[in-house]
Short mmCIF file of C-alpha atoms and ligand atoms in Angstrom, two decimals:
data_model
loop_
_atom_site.label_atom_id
_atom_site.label_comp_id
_atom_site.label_asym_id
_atom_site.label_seq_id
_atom_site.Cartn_x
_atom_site.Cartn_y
_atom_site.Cartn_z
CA UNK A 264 -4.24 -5.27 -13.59
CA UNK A 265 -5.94 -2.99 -15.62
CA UNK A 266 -3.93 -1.91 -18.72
CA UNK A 267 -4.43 1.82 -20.80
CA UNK A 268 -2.11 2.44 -23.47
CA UNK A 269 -1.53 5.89 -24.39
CA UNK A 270 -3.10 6.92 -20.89
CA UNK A 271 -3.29 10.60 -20.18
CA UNK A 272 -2.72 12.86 -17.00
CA UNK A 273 -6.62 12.40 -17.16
CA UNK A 274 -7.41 9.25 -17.21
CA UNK A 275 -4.76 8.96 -13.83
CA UNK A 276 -6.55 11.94 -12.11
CA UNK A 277 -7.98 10.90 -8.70
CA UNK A 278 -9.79 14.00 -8.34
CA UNK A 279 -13.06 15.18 -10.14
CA UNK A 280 -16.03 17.81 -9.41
CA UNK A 281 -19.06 16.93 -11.03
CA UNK A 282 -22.00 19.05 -10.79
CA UNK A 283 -20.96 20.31 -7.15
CA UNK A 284 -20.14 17.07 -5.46
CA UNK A 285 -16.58 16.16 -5.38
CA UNK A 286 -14.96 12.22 -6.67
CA UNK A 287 -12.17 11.19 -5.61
CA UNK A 288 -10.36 7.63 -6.04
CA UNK A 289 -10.36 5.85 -3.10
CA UNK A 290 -6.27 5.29 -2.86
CA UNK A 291 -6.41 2.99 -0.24
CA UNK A 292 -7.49 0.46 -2.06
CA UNK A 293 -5.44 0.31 -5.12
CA UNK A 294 -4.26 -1.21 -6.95
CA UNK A 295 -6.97 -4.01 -5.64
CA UNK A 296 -9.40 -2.40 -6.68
CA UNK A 297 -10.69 0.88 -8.71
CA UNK A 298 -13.53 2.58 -6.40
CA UNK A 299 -14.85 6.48 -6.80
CA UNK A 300 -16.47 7.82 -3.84
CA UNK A 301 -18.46 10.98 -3.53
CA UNK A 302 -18.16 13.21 -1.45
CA UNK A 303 -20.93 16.65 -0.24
CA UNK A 304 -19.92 18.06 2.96
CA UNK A 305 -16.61 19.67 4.18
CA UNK A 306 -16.72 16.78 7.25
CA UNK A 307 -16.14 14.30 4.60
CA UNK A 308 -13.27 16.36 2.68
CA UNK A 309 -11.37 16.70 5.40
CA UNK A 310 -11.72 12.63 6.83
CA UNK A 311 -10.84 11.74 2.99
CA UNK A 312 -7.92 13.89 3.45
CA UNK A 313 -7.02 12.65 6.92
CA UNK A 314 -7.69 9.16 6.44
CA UNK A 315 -5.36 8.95 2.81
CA UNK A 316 -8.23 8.44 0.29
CA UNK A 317 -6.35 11.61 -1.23
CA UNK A 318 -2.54 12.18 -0.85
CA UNK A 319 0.26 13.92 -2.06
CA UNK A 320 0.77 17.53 -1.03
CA UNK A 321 -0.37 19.14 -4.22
CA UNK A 322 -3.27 16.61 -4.39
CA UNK A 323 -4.51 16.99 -1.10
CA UNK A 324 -4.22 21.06 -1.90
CA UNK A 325 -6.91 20.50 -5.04
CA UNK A 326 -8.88 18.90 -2.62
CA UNK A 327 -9.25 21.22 -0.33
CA UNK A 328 -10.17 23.89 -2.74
CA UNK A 329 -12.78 21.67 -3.97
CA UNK A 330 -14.22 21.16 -0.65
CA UNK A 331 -13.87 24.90 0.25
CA UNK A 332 -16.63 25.29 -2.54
CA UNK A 333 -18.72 22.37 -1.31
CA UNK A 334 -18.63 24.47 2.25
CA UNK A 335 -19.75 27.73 0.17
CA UNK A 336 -22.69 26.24 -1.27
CA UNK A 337 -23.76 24.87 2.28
CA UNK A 338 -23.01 27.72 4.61
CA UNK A 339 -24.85 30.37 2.03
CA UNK A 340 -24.27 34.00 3.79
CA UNK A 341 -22.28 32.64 6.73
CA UNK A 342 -18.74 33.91 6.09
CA UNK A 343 -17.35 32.77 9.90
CA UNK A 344 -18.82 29.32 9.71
CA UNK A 345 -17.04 28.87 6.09
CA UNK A 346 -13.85 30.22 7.87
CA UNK A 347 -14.35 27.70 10.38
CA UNK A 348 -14.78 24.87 7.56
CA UNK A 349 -11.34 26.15 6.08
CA UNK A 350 -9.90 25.61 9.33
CA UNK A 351 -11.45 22.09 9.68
CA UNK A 352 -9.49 21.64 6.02
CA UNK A 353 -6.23 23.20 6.78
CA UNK A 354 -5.97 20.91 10.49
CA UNK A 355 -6.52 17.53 8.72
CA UNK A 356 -3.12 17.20 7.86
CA UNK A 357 -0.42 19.21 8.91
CA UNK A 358 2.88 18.81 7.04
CA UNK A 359 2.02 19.99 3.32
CA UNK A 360 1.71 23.83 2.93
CA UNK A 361 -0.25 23.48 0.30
CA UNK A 362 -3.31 22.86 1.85
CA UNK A 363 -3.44 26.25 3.55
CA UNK A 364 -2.12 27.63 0.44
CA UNK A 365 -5.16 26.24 -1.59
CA UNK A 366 -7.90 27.66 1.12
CA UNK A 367 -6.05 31.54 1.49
CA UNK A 368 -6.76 31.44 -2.02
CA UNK A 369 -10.07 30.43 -1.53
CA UNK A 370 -10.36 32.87 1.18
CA UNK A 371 -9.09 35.53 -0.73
CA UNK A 372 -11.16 34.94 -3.69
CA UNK A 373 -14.71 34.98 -1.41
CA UNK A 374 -12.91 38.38 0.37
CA UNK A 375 -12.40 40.36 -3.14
CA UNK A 376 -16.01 39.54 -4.05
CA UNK A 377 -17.43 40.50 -0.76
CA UNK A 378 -19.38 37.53 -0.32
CA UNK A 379 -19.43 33.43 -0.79
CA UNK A 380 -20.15 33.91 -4.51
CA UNK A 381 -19.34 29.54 -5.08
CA UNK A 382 -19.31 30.04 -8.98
CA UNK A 383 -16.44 32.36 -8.33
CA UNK A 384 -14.84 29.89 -5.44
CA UNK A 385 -15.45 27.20 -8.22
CA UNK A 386 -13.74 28.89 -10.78
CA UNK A 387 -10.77 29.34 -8.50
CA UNK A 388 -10.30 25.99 -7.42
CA UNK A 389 -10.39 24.35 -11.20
CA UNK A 390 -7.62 27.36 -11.85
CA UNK A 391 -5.79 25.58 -8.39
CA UNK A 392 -6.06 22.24 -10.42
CA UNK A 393 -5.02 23.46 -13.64
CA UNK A 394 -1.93 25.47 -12.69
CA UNK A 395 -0.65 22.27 -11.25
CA UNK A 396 -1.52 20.25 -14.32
CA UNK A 397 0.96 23.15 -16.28
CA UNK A 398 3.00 23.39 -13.30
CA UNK A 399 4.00 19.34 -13.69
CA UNK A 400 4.41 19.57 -16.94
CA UNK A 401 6.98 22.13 -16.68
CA UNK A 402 9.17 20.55 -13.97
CA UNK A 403 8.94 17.45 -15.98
CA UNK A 404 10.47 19.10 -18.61
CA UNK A 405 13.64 20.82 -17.06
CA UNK A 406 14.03 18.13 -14.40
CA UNK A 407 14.27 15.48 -17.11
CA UNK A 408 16.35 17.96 -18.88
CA UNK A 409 19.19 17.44 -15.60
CA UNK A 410 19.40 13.58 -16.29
CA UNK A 411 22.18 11.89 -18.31
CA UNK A 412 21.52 9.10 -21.09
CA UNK A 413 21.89 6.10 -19.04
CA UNK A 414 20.48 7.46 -15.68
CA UNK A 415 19.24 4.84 -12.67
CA UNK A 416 16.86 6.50 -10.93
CA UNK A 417 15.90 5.46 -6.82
CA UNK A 418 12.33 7.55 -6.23
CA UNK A 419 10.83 7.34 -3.00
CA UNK A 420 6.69 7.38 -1.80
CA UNK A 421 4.21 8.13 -4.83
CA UNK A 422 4.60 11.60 -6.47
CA UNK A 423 2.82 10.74 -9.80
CA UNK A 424 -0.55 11.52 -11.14
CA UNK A 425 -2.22 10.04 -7.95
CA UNK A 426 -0.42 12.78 -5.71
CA UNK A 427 -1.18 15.68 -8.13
CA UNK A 428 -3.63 16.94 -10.63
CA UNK A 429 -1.35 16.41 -13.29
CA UNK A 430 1.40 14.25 -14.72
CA UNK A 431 3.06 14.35 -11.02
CA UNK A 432 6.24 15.96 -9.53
CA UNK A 433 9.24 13.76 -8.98
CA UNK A 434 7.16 10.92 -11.57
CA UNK A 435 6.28 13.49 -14.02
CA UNK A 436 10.17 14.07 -14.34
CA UNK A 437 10.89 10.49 -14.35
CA UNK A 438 8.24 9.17 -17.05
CA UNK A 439 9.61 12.17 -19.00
CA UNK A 440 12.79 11.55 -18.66
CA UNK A 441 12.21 7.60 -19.48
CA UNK A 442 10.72 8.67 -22.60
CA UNK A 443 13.44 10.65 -23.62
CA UNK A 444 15.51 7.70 -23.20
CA UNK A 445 17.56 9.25 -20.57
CA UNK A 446 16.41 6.65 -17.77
CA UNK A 447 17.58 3.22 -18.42
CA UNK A 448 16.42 1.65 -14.48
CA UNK A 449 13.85 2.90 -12.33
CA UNK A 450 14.03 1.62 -8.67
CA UNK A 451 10.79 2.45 -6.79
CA UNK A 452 11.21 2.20 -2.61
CA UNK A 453 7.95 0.66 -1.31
CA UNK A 454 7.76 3.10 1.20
CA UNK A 455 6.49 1.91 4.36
CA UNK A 456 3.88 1.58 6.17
CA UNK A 457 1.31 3.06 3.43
CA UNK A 458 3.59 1.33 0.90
CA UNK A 459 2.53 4.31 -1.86
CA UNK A 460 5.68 3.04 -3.72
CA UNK A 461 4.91 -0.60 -4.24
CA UNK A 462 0.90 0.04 -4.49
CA UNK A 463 0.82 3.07 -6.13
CA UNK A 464 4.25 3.85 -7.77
CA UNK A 465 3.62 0.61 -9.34
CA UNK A 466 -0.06 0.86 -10.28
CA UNK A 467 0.78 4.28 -12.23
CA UNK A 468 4.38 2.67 -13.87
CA UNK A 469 2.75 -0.30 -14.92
CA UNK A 470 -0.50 0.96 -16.35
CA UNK A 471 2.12 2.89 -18.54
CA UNK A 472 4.39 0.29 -19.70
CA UNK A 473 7.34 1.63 -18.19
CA UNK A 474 9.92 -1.05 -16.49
CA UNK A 475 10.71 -1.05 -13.06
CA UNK A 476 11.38 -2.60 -9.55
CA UNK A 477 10.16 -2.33 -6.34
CA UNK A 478 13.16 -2.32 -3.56
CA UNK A 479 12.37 -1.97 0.54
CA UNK A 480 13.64 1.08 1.77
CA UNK A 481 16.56 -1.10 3.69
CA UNK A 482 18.14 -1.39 0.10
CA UNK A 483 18.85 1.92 -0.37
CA UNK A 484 22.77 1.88 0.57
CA UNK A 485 22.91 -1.75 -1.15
CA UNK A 486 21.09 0.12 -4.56
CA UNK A 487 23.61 3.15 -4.65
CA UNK A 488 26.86 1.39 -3.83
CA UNK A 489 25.91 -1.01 -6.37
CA UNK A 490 26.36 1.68 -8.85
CA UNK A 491 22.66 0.96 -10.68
CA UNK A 492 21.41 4.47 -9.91
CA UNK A 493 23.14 7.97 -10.23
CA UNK A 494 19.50 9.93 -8.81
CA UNK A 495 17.45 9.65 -6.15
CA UNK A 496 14.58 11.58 -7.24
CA UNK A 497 11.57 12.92 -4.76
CA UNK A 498 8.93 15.15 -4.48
CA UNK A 499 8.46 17.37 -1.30
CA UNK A 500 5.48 18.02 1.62
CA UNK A 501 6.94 21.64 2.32
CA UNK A 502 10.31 23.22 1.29
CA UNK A 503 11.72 25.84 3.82
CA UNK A 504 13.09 29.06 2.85
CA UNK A 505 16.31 27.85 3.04
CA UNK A 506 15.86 24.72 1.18
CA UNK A 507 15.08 22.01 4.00
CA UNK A 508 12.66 19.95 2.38
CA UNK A 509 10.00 17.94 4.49
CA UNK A 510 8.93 15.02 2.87
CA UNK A 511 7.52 11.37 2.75
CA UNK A 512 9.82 9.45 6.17
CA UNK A 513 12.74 7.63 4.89
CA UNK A 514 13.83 10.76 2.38
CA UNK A 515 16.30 12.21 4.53
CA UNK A 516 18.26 8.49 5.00
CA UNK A 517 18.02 8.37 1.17
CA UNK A 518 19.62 11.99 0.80
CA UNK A 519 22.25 10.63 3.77
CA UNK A 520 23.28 7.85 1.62
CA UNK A 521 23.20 9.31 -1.99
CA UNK A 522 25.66 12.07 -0.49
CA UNK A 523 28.28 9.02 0.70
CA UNK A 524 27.93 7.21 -2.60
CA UNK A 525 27.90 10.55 -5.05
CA UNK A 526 24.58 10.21 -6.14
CA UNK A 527 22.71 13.17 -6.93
CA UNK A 528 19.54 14.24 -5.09
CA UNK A 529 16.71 15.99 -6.87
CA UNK A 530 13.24 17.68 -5.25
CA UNK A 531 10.83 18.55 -7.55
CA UNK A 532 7.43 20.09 -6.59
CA UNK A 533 5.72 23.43 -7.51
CA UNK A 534 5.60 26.81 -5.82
CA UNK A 535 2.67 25.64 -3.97
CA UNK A 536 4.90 23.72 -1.74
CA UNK A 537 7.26 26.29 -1.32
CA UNK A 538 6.84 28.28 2.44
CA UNK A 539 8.26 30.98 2.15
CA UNK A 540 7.42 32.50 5.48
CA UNK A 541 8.89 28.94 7.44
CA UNK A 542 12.54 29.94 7.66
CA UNK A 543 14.13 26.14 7.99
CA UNK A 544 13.03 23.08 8.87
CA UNK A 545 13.21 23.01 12.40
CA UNK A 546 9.78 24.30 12.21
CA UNK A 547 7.89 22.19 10.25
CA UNK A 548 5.19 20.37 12.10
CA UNK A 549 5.82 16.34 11.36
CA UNK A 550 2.52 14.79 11.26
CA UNK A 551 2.72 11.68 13.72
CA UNK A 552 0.28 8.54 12.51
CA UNK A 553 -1.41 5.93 14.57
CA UNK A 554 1.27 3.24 15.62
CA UNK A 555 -1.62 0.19 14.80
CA UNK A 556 -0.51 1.61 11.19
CA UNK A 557 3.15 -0.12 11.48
CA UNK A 558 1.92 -3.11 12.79
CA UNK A 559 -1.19 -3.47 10.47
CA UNK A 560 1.40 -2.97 7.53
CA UNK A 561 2.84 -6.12 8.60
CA UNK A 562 -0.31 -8.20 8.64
CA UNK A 563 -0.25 -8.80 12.40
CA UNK A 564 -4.64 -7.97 13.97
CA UNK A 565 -2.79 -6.05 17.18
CA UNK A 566 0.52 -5.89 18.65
CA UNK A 567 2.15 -8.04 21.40
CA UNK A 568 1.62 -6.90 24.78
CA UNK A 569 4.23 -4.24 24.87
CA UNK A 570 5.03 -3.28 21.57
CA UNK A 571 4.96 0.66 20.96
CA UNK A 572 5.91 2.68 17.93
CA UNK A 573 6.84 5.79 16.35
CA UNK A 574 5.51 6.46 13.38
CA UNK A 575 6.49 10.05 11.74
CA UNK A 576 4.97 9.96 8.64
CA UNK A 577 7.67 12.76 7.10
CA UNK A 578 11.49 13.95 7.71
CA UNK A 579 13.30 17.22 7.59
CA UNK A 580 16.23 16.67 4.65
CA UNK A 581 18.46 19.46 5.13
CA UNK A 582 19.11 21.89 2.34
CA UNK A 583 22.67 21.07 1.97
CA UNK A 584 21.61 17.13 0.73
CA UNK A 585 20.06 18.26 -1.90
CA UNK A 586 21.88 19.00 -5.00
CA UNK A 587 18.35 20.19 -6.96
CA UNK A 588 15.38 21.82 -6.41
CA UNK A 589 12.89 22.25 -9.52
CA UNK A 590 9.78 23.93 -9.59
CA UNK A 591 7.38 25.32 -12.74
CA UNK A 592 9.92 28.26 -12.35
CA UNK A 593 12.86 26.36 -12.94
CA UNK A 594 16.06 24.35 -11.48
CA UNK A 595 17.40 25.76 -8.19
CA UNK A 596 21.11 24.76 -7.13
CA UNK A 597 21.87 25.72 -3.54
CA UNK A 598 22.15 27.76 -1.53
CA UNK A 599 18.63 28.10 -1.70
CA UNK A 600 16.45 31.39 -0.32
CA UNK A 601 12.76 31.32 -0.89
CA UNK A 602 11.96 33.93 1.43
CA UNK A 603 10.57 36.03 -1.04
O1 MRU B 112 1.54 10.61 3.20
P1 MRU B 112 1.48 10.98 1.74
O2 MRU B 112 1.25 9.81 0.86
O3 MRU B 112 0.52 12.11 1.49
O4 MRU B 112 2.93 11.53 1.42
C1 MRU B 112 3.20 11.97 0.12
C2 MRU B 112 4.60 12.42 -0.06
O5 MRU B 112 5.39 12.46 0.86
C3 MRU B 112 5.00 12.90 -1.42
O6 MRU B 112 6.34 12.65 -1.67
C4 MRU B 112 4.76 14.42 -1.49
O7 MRU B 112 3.47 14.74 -1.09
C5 MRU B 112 4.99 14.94 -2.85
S1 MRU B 112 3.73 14.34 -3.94
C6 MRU B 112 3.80 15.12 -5.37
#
């Protein structure tokens, strides 16, 4: 593996728009291997998106403003075929709010200059990317704040710099917090099928020197009653106005079992994630994935005659499993209310 010492948010960012064209690391195949690709048309945004070249709510959010300029540039004078490419964006994947968060703002941008002006639209999507470089860098700082000297941490999917444009959400508080010397064991889950924990968790940990293990999400209850780790920290798809938090599949059983074994349970993600019109859960669209992606996990080239599966790619945690929930504008404690 590739080492960097002294490696900054930058050097991690998957997501870069040179000259018009957007770059983006292909996540699929790490940590393997280290490949760019480029992307010029809004079809190819939106498969990248769809197809997990890009994740991570807030990075897939970036993304989408990036190809919302791509789509000005294209589509000229045509304001209802660049609504239409929006669209395309905000349907290829449905869970995170903060890809129609990213292209409203697009939308609203184009709308106050009365036209696809794409020097404005580009202007407003590198603002998109740098609020959420500040906006990790602030949650890093008061969630790390929340963790004792000591502190085993369980984190779950990949929140870092590979899910965000910055320093990364639930990562970004435990790198902090590790180099405070608050976190003395780090516990990633591999998170299955994608496994962004043990590919991608990993990659980021260990190109920074920080110590750590990989567990299968099965551990969980095995981890906690052990008494190595007094967090589970996450980061979220969408929080609810009323503090349900959708999130990678597998958080939910993690906030289940922390509340059993008195283990706190933090969410950190910006105000991007935050829908604030979504009054729980309950409504929260749960993006279902191709079964073959279970199966294909395993190694096997098909399944047996027979074999279905279900494969939710995100859960609804309910608001009153979570003891924490820090955005750029601070630490929430329940009872939550985002409606406004
Ligand atoms: O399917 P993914 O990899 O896009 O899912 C990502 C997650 O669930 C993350 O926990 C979430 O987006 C927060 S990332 C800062």
């Amino acid at each position: 593996m590739k080492k960097h010492s002294g490696d900054t948010d930058k050097d991690l960012s998957p997501i870069r728009f040179v000259k018009g064209t957007l770059k983006l690391l292909d996540q699929r195949l790490l940590p393997a291997e280290e490949h760019w690709l480029t992307l010029d048309s809004v079809d190819q945004v939106a498969r990248a998106i769809t197809d997990l070249v890009v994740r991570g709510a807030p990075a897939i959010g970036i993304t989408a403003a990036f190809g919302a300029v791509i789509a000005a540039r294209r589509r000229g004078d045509d304001f209802s075929a660049w609504r239409a490419d929006l669209e395309q964006l905000n349907q290829s994947r449905p869970t995170a709010v903060n890809l129609a968060w990213a292209t409203e703002r697009m939308l609203r941008v184009a709308k106050a200059h009365g036209r696809l002006d794409s020097d404005a639209l580009e202007t407003e999507a590198r603002a998109i990317h740098a609020e959420d470089i500040a906006a990790n860098r602030a949650m890093a700082q008061s969630g790390s704040a929340l963790l004792e000297t000591g502190s085993g941490i369980l984190t779950h999917c990949n929140t870092g710099a590979l899910a965000t444009g910055g320093i990364g959400t639930a990562l970004g508080v435990i790198v902090a917090g590790h180099r405070a010397g608050r976190v003395a064991r780090i516990f990633a889950d591999e998170t299955r099928p994608w496994l962004q924990g043990s590919r991608l968790t990993a990659w980021e940990l260990a190109r920074q020197d920080i110590p750590f293990k990989v567990v299968i999400e099965g551990s969980a209850a095995a981890l906690m009653a052990s008494g190595q780790v007094q967090w589970v920290v996450t980061g979220a798809d969408r929080i609810a106005a009323n503090g349900d938090v959708a999130n990678k599949i597998g958080t939910c059983s993690l906030a289940v079992i922390a509340r059993h074994y008195g283990v706190r349970f933090m969410v950190v993600a910006p105000s991007s994630t935050v829908d604030p019109h979504m009054s729980s859960g309950e409504g929260i669209a749960i993006e279902q994935r191709d079964p073959s992606e279970i199966w294909r996990a395993a190694g096997l080239e098909q399944a047996p005659a027979g074999f279905d599966a279900w494969n939710p790619v995100f859960d609804i945690t309910p608001a009153d499993l979570v003891d924490f929930i820090v955005t750029e504008n601070g630490v929430h404690r329940p009872p939550y209310d985002f409606a406004s």
